[in-house]
Amino acid sequence: MIGVLGGMGPQAGVDLASKIIANTIARRDQDHIPTLLFSDSGIPDRTDYLFGRTQVNPAPMMARAVKSMAAAGARFVGIACNTAHSPPIFETFLREVEAECPEVKLLHLIEETVSAIQDHFPRVRRVGILSTTGTYKFRLYDDSLISKGLYPLRPKNIENLGEAIYNPDLGIKACSTPVTVQAREWVGQAVESVIEQGAEAVILGCTELTLALPSAHHLGIPLIDPSTFLARALIRAAAPDRLAPWRVA
Amino acid sequence: MIGVLGGMGPQAGVDLASKIIANTIARRDQDHIPTLLFSDSGIPDRTDYLFGRTQVNPAPMMARAVKSMAAAGARFVGIACNTAHSPPIFETFLREVEAECPEVKLLHLIEETVSAIQDHFPRVRRVGILSTTGTYKFRLYDDSLISKGLYPLRPKNIENLGEAIYNPDLGIKACSTPVTVQAREWVGQAVESVIEQGAEAVILGCTELTLALPSAHHLGIPLIDPSTFLARALIRAAAPDRLAPWRVA
């Protein structure tokens, strides 16, 4: 059984669960892979912790949620949140999961994404990164890209991108169905900023961003949706013969 | 915690989880209601059982899934499948859940839908029903509508509607992202058939159908999406102060 740790934000978890279904070869309900989505709204904000606005590390709550999914049978678990993969959170989380649920295999959103860029876009060298300030601070994608010989780029106006995600009135976390025009504009400007710097592909490195930019390209440049690649990695781990062929949407 | 029993089909469960989020008043991730979605692909087909094509009643598997969600903390559970509410399945299921998980409150998709039609469309009398042949056979919506003084209508070509859902090549269960043009056409014809008979509202009484007709109206007639009303009933049960005002999409 696949486990999806969601709630960070909630629509991102649902989106990952939906992509697991969409990337599975199935003609009947029974052909799908059993999946448990735990949309755990009790998990504190990841960015707040990384910037010291709270002392509460979300890791123990995340590990507790995984434990409860493991008790229900989940064996391959993915986290529908980029920022949660920052070392101060992820390392504590990983230690607890390894100690308490040794039967669970955790898949890593960032590593799966960078590895999918290499597989599916072998000629790309300059990669734009759109993410929360927490993900930027801990260089999640930067270091992973550099270690594979790729060159990371960031948009000029990181503050607006943060507002697009977090603004309590206009941001995607507050309004996701539909996303506000302002949030969509801020995200669009960020994509254009990295493309101006020469990005040949752009990672939408916060699970909320694909809600603002659901298409596969922007100005002819491929947009990389980490959730899709995590979904595919989870299927490959749980039931490799069910993985649908990859295609650009 | 809310529990969503999904997998029947899988996208319908994800859709219900998504509607719980969309109908919740929330400005931050932490404002949402913790929700567990169990997309259990091990549950046998409901229509096959109702028509005697298999002797395996899906009820015990469904009850087992609820038990495992209850163990993880779910207290208010909805089932993202209309056909599963047919008495031969639902009554066995209900008995097992009441015996083994007395802490769980089960909400009833059909009853919540008919009651929402009365609340939100008080002038409607003639209601079209689109559903699987299993739901028709057991008169799920028919009897519930009649008991409230409403008049049920069925489309002429029920077979095509069944194909739109179940056809292994073109049906919505096989192809949901996106739905095929043919399936969309069959569903459209069924809606038009009940409207021609005078329907003032049309229930999309199989969770797959809203994937083919996501809009709120067709030819000026409101389309009733049971999942939306089950989502709202689950929020009302779990955290009534978080229920967003109702609005036609």
mmCIF file of N, CA, C and O in Angstrom, chain A residues 68-106:
data_model
loop_
_atom_site.group_PDB
_atom_site.id
_atom_site.type_symbol
_atom_site.label_atom_id
_atom_site.label_comp_id
_atom_site.label_asym_id
_atom_site.label_seq_id
_atom_site.Cartn_x
_atom_site.Cartn_y
_atom_site.Cartn_z
ATOM 1 N N SER A 68 0.918 6.030 11.885
ATOM 2 C CA SER A 68 -0.476 5.610 11.836
ATOM 3 C C SER A 68 -0.833 5.063 10.450
ATOM 4 O O SER A 68 -1.616 4.125 10.321
ATOM 5 N N MET A 69 -0.207 5.595 9.395
ATOM 6 C CA MET A 69 -0.431 5.021 8.060
ATOM 7 C C MET A 69 0.217 3.635 7.957
ATOM 8 O O MET A 69 -0.337 2.728 7.332
ATOM 9 N N ALA A 70 1.394 3.480 8.573
ATOM 10 C CA ALA A 70 2.074 2.176 8.538
ATOM 11 C C ALA A 70 1.232 1.134 9.263
ATOM 12 O O ALA A 70 1.112 -0.012 8.807
ATOM 13 N N ALA A 71 0.598 1.538 10.374
ATOM 14 C CA ALA A 71 -0.259 0.605 11.119
ATOM 15 C C ALA A 71 -1.420 0.147 10.253
ATOM 16 O O ALA A 71 -1.907 -0.983 10.380
ATOM 17 N N ALA A 72 -1.872 1.018 9.351
ATOM 18 C CA ALA A 72 -2.984 0.661 8.454
ATOM 19 C C ALA A 72 -2.483 -0.089 7.217
ATOM 20 O O ALA A 72 -3.283 -0.496 6.381
ATOM 21 N N GLY A 73 -1.169 -0.262 7.086
ATOM 22 C CA GLY A 73 -0.653 -1.079 5.990
ATOM 23 C C GLY A 73 0.211 -0.364 4.963
ATOM 24 O O GLY A 73 0.699 -0.991 4.020
ATOM 25 N N ALA A 74 0.430 0.945 5.111
ATOM 26 C CA ALA A 74 1.230 1.672 4.118
ATOM 27 C C ALA A 74 2.699 1.252 4.199
ATOM 28 O O ALA A 74 3.253 1.141 5.293
ATOM 29 N N ARG A 75 3.320 1.000 3.053
ATOM 30 C CA ARG A 75 4.722 0.570 3.019
ATOM 31 C C ARG A 75 5.616 1.522 2.211
ATOM 32 O O ARG A 75 6.816 1.564 2.415
ATOM 33 N N PHE A 76 5.041 2.262 1.269
ATOM 34 C CA PHE A 76 5.813 3.184 0.436
ATOM 35 C C PHE A 76 5.217 4.559 0.644
ATOM 36 O O PHE A 76 4.067 4.790 0.263
ATOM 37 N N VAL A 77 5.973 5.454 1.274
ATOM 38 C CA VAL A 77 5.380 6.719 1.701
ATOM 39 C C VAL A 77 6.072 7.895 1.027
ATOM 40 O O VAL A 77 7.310 7.939 0.939
ATOM 41 N N GLY A 78 5.269 8.841 0.542
ATOM 42 C CA GLY A 78 5.781 10.088 -0.001
ATOM 43 C C GLY A 78 5.161 11.256 0.739
ATOM 44 O O GLY A 78 4.027 11.160 1.217
ATOM 45 N N ILE A 79 5.895 12.354 0.826
ATOM 46 C CA ILE A 79 5.419 13.550 1.520
ATOM 47 C C ILE A 79 5.084 14.609 0.489
ATOM 48 O O ILE A 79 5.947 15.024 -0.291
ATOM 49 N N ALA A 80 3.840 15.081 0.506
ATOM 50 C CA ALA A 80 3.383 16.068 -0.474
ATOM 51 C C ALA A 80 3.707 17.474 0.027
ATOM 52 O O ALA A 80 2.820 18.289 0.248
ATOM 53 N N CYS A 81 4.986 17.757 0.205
ATOM 54 C CA CYS A 81 5.432 19.084 0.648
ATOM 55 C C CYS A 81 6.924 19.176 0.420
ATOM 56 O O CYS A 81 7.685 18.358 0.946
ATOM 57 N N ASN A 82 7.336 20.173 -0.348
ATOM 58 C CA ASN A 82 8.763 20.357 -0.607
ATOM 59 C C ASN A 82 9.514 20.800 0.638
ATOM 60 O O ASN A 82 10.548 20.228 0.990
ATOM 61 N N THR A 83 8.967 21.830 1.322
ATOM 62 C CA THR A 83 9.675 22.451 2.440
ATOM 63 C C THR A 83 9.965 21.437 3.551
ATOM 64 O O THR A 83 10.989 21.538 4.235
ATOM 65 N N ALA A 84 9.068 20.459 3.706
ATOM 66 C CA ALA A 84 9.260 19.439 4.749
ATOM 67 C C ALA A 84 10.511 18.598 4.510
ATOM 68 O O ALA A 84 10.963 17.886 5.406
ATOM 69 N N HIS A 85 11.079 18.685 3.288
ATOM 70 C CA HIS A 85 12.302 17.937 2.999
ATOM 71 C C HIS A 85 13.571 18.684 3.400
ATOM 72 O O HIS A 85 14.675 18.181 3.185
ATOM 73 N N SER A 86 13.433 19.891 3.982
ATOM 74 C CA SER A 86 14.607 20.630 4.457
ATOM 75 C C SER A 86 15.268 19.837 5.582
ATOM 76 O O SER A 86 14.578 19.310 6.455
ATOM 77 N N PRO A 87 16.607 19.792 5.590
ATOM 78 C CA PRO A 87 17.297 18.942 6.569
ATOM 79 C C PRO A 87 16.848 19.119 8.032
ATOM 80 O O PRO A 87 16.665 18.112 8.708
ATOM 81 N N PRO A 88 16.640 20.360 8.552
ATOM 82 C CA PRO A 88 16.276 20.448 9.971
ATOM 83 C C PRO A 88 14.966 19.712 10.288
ATOM 84 O O PRO A 88 14.745 19.303 11.420
ATOM 85 N N ILE A 89 14.093 19.572 9.295
ATOM 86 C CA ILE A 89 12.853 18.830 9.500
ATOM 87 C C ILE A 89 13.044 17.378 9.075
ATOM 88 O O ILE A 89 12.804 16.444 9.835
ATOM 89 N N PHE A 90 13.533 17.200 7.855
ATOM 90 C CA PHE A 90 13.535 15.860 7.271
ATOM 91 C C PHE A 90 14.445 14.897 8.025
ATOM 92 O O PHE A 90 14.123 13.723 8.190
ATOM 93 N N GLU A 91 15.593 15.387 8.501
ATOM 94 C CA GLU A 91 16.521 14.464 9.165
ATOM 95 C C GLU A 91 15.948 13.930 10.475
ATOM 96 O O GLU A 91 16.092 12.743 10.778
ATOM 97 N N THR A 92 15.291 14.811 11.234
ATOM 98 C CA THR A 92 14.642 14.369 12.474
ATOM 99 C C THR A 92 13.520 13.377 12.155
ATOM 100 O O THR A 92 13.375 12.325 12.791
ATOM 101 N N PHE A 93 12.728 13.751 11.147
ATOM 102 C CA PHE A 93 11.606 12.909 10.713
ATOM 103 C C PHE A 93 12.090 11.516 10.285
ATOM 104 O O PHE A 93 11.588 10.490 10.746
ATOM 105 N N LEU A 94 13.125 11.512 9.436
ATOM 106 C CA LEU A 94 13.660 10.255 8.916
ATOM 107 C C LEU A 94 14.143 9.351 10.049
ATOM 108 O O LEU A 94 13.863 8.148 10.067
ATOM 109 N N ARG A 95 14.847 9.960 11.023
ATOM 110 C CA ARG A 95 15.351 9.185 12.166
ATOM 111 C C ARG A 95 14.195 8.519 12.902
ATOM 112 O O ARG A 95 14.246 7.334 13.214
ATOM 113 N N GLU A 96 13.115 9.288 13.142
ATOM 114 C CA GLU A 96 11.984 8.716 13.888
ATOM 115 C C GLU A 96 11.281 7.624 13.093
ATOM 116 O O GLU A 96 10.892 6.599 13.645
ATOM 117 N N VAL A 97 11.111 7.858 11.785
ATOM 118 C CA VAL A 97 10.422 6.850 10.967
ATOM 119 C C VAL A 97 11.263 5.576 10.892
ATOM 120 O O VAL A 97 10.738 4.464 11.046
ATOM 121 N N GLU A 98 12.576 5.727 10.686
ATOM 122 C CA GLU A 98 13.433 4.538 10.594
ATOM 123 C C GLU A 98 13.405 3.739 11.900
ATOM 124 O O GLU A 98 13.416 2.511 11.895
ATOM 125 N N ALA A 99 13.337 4.469 13.026
ATOM 126 C CA ALA A 99 13.333 3.788 14.323
ATOM 127 C C ALA A 99 11.986 3.117 14.595
ATOM 128 O O ALA A 99 11.935 1.987 15.080
ATOM 129 N N GLU A 100 10.891 3.814 14.252
ATOM 130 C CA GLU A 100 9.587 3.305 14.668
ATOM 131 C C GLU A 100 8.833 2.530 13.595
ATOM 132 O O GLU A 100 7.946 1.748 13.914
ATOM 133 N N CYS A 101 9.141 2.776 12.330
ATOM 134 C CA CYS A 101 8.463 2.044 11.249
ATOM 135 C C CYS A 101 9.503 1.535 10.258
ATOM 136 O O CYS A 101 9.569 2.013 9.119
ATOM 137 N N PRO A 102 10.325 0.578 10.673
ATOM 138 C CA PRO A 102 11.373 0.098 9.763
ATOM 139 C C PRO A 102 10.805 -0.537 8.495
ATOM 140 O O PRO A 102 11.522 -0.676 7.508
ATOM 141 N N GLU A 103 9.527 -0.893 8.518
ATOM 142 C CA GLU A 103 8.908 -1.526 7.343
ATOM 143 C C GLU A 103 8.566 -0.519 6.260
ATOM 144 O O GLU A 103 8.239 -0.900 5.129
ATOM 145 N N VAL A 104 8.655 0.787 6.564
ATOM 146 C CA VAL A 104 8.262 1.826 5.608
ATOM 147 C C VAL A 104 9.459 2.275 4.767
ATOM 148 O O VAL A 104 10.530 2.547 5.303
ATOM 149 N N LYS A 105 9.237 2.337 3.447
ATOM 150 C CA LYS A 105 10.254 2.932 2.571
ATOM 151 C C LYS A 105 9.791 4.345 2.235
ATOM 152 O O LYS A 105 8.733 4.536 1.643
ATOM 153 N N LEU A 106 10.607 5.353 2.640
ATOM 154 C CA LEU A 106 10.276 6.750 2.361
ATOM 155 C C LEU A 106 10.878 7.147 1.035
ATOM 156 O O LEU A 106 12.073 6.937 0.805
#
